[in-house]
Coordinates of C-alpha atoms and ligand atoms in Angstrom, one line a residue:
M1 CA 250.4 272.6 -22.2
S2 CA 251.7 269.8 -24.4
V3 CA 249.3 267.0 -25.6
A4 CA 251.1 264.4 -23.5
L5 CA 250.4 266.6 -20.4
M6 CA 246.8 267.2 -21.2
I7 CA 246.4 263.4 -21.6
I8 CA 248.0 262.9 -18.3
G9 CA 245.9 265.6 -16.9
A10 CA 242.6 264.0 -18.2
N11 CA 243.4 260.5 -17.0
T12 CA 245.7 259.9 -14.1
A13 CA 245.6 263.3 -12.2
R14 CA 241.9 263.5 -12.4
A15 CA 240.4 264.0 -8.9
A16 CA 237.7 261.3 -8.1
D17 CA 234.3 262.8 -8.6
P18 CA 231.8 261.7 -6.0
N19 CA 228.9 263.1 -7.8
N20 CA 229.7 260.7 -10.6
G21 CA 230.0 257.9 -8.2
H22 CA 226.6 258.7 -6.8
D23 CA 225.1 258.3 -10.5
V24 CA 226.9 255.1 -11.0
V25 CA 225.9 253.5 -7.8
N26 CA 222.3 254.6 -8.4
R27 CA 222.4 252.9 -11.8
W28 CA 224.3 249.7 -10.8
C29 CA 224.3 249.1 -7.1
S30 CA 220.9 250.2 -5.9
N31 CA 219.2 247.0 -6.7
C32 CA 221.1 245.1 -3.9
H33 CA 222.8 247.9 -1.8
L34 CA 221.4 250.6 0.2
V35 CA 223.3 253.4 -1.5
E36 CA 222.2 256.6 0.4
R37 CA 223.1 257.8 3.9
G38 CA 220.2 257.1 6.3
Q39 CA 218.4 255.0 3.7
K40 CA 216.3 252.4 5.4
G41 CA 215.1 248.9 4.8
S42 CA 217.2 246.1 3.6
I43 CA 216.8 244.8 0.0
T44 CA 219.3 241.9 0.3
E45 CA 222.1 240.9 2.5
A46 CA 224.3 243.4 0.8
T47 CA 226.1 245.7 3.0
P48 CA 224.6 249.3 2.9
F49 CA 227.3 251.6 1.7
A50 CA 226.8 254.0 4.8
T51 CA 228.0 250.9 6.9
I52 CA 231.1 250.5 4.8
A53 CA 231.9 254.1 4.9
K54 CA 231.7 254.0 8.9
R55 CA 233.9 251.1 9.4
T56 CA 237.1 251.8 11.2
G57 CA 239.9 251.6 9.0
F58 CA 237.9 252.7 6.0
D59 CA 240.2 253.5 3.2
E60 CA 238.9 255.1 -0.1
A61 CA 241.9 253.8 -2.1
K62 CA 241.5 250.2 -0.9
L63 CA 237.9 250.4 -1.6
A64 CA 238.4 251.7 -5.3
F65 CA 240.9 248.8 -5.7
F66 CA 238.4 246.3 -4.3
L67 CA 235.8 247.7 -6.8
L68 CA 237.9 246.7 -9.8
D69 CA 237.2 243.0 -9.1
P70 CA 233.5 242.2 -9.1
H71 CA 232.3 240.6 -6.1
P72 CA 230.6 237.4 -5.8
K73 CA 226.9 237.5 -6.3
M74 CA 227.4 240.8 -8.1
P75 CA 226.5 240.7 -11.7
N76 CA 229.5 240.8 -13.8
L77 CA 229.9 244.3 -14.2
Q78 CA 233.3 245.6 -15.0
L79 CA 233.9 249.0 -13.7
T80 CA 236.6 251.3 -15.1
R81 CA 239.3 252.6 -12.6
R82 CA 237.7 255.9 -13.0
E83 CA 234.1 254.6 -11.9
A84 CA 235.8 252.7 -9.1
A85 CA 237.5 255.8 -7.8
D86 CA 234.4 257.8 -8.1
I87 CA 232.3 255.3 -6.2
A88 CA 234.9 255.1 -3.5
A89 CA 234.9 258.9 -3.4
Y90 CA 231.1 258.8 -3.1
I91 CA 231.0 256.2 -0.4
S92 CA 233.7 258.3 1.5
T93 CA 231.2 261.0 1.6
L94 CA 228.7 258.9 3.7
R95 CA 231.4 258.6 6.5
S96 CA 230.7 261.7 8.3
G97 CA 227.7 264.1 8.5
R98 CA 228.9 266.0 5.4
T99 CA 226.6 266.2 2.3
R100 CA 228.1 265.6 -0.9
Ligands
HEC201 C1 223.2 241.4 -7.4 C2 223.3 242.3 -6.2 C3 224.6 243.3 -6.1 C4 224.9 244.4 -6.8 C5 224.1 244.9 -8.1 C6 226.0 245.0 -6.2 N1 226.4 244.3 -5.1 FE1 227.7 244.7 -4.0 N2 227.5 243.0 -2.7 C7 226.3 242.3 -3.0 C8 226.2 241.2 -1.8 C9 225.3 240.3 -1.6 C10 227.4 241.6 -0.9 C11 228.0 240.8 0.3 C12 229.3 240.0 0.0 C13 228.9 238.6 -0.7 O1 228.2 237.9 -0.1 O2 229.5 238.6 -1.7 C14 228.1 242.6 -1.6 C15 229.4 243.3 -1.1 C16 229.9 244.4 -1.5 C17 230.9 245.2 -0.9 C18 231.8 244.6 0.3 C19 231.0 244.9 1.6 C20 231.8 244.7 2.7 O3 231.0 244.2 3.8 O4 233.0 244.9 2.9 C21 231.2 246.4 -1.6 C22 232.3 247.3 -1.3 C23 230.2 246.3 -2.6 N3 229.3 245.2 -2.6 C24 230.1 247.3 -3.5 C25 229.2 247.4 -4.7 C26 229.3 248.3 -5.7 C27 230.0 249.6 -5.6 C28 228.3 248.0 -6.5 C29 227.7 248.6 -7.9 C30 228.7 248.9 -8.9 C31 227.6 246.7 -6.2 N4 228.3 246.3 -4.8 C32 226.7 246.1 -6.8 C33 225.6 242.4 -4.0 C34 225.4 243.2 -5.0

């Protein structure tokens, strides 16, 4: 494989990794959001991730895109494209009964 192809393989063609997304949300989102499926209680008015996942019309790609722009009330944390995609992939695992 050429160097150019290896770079493409490492960046753009990388599949989103829900396990890494899980790590990231535990670190950066769990102060405000319920991040696990079936997690109880409410910390703030922030929407639980399982609720987001179960909405009709949930779309992993759209969520990843949304996440590139920090939402109001969220500390100014800038996610990389890769982290946004991983988080979206993780949240999408909360949709079904599937374990990650
Ligand atoms: C300081 C608290 C805080 C943190 C940290 C935070 N959020 Fe939020 N988030 C909120 C609040 C509050 C809302 C509700 C929308 C609003 O009022 O801006 C929200 C809304 C959202 C929404 C839209 C929910 C909807 O109903 O469509 C998504 C998606 C989201 N957050 C993802 C994340 C992710 C991913 C992280 C971690 C990288 C994160 N948030 C970190 C407070 C936070």
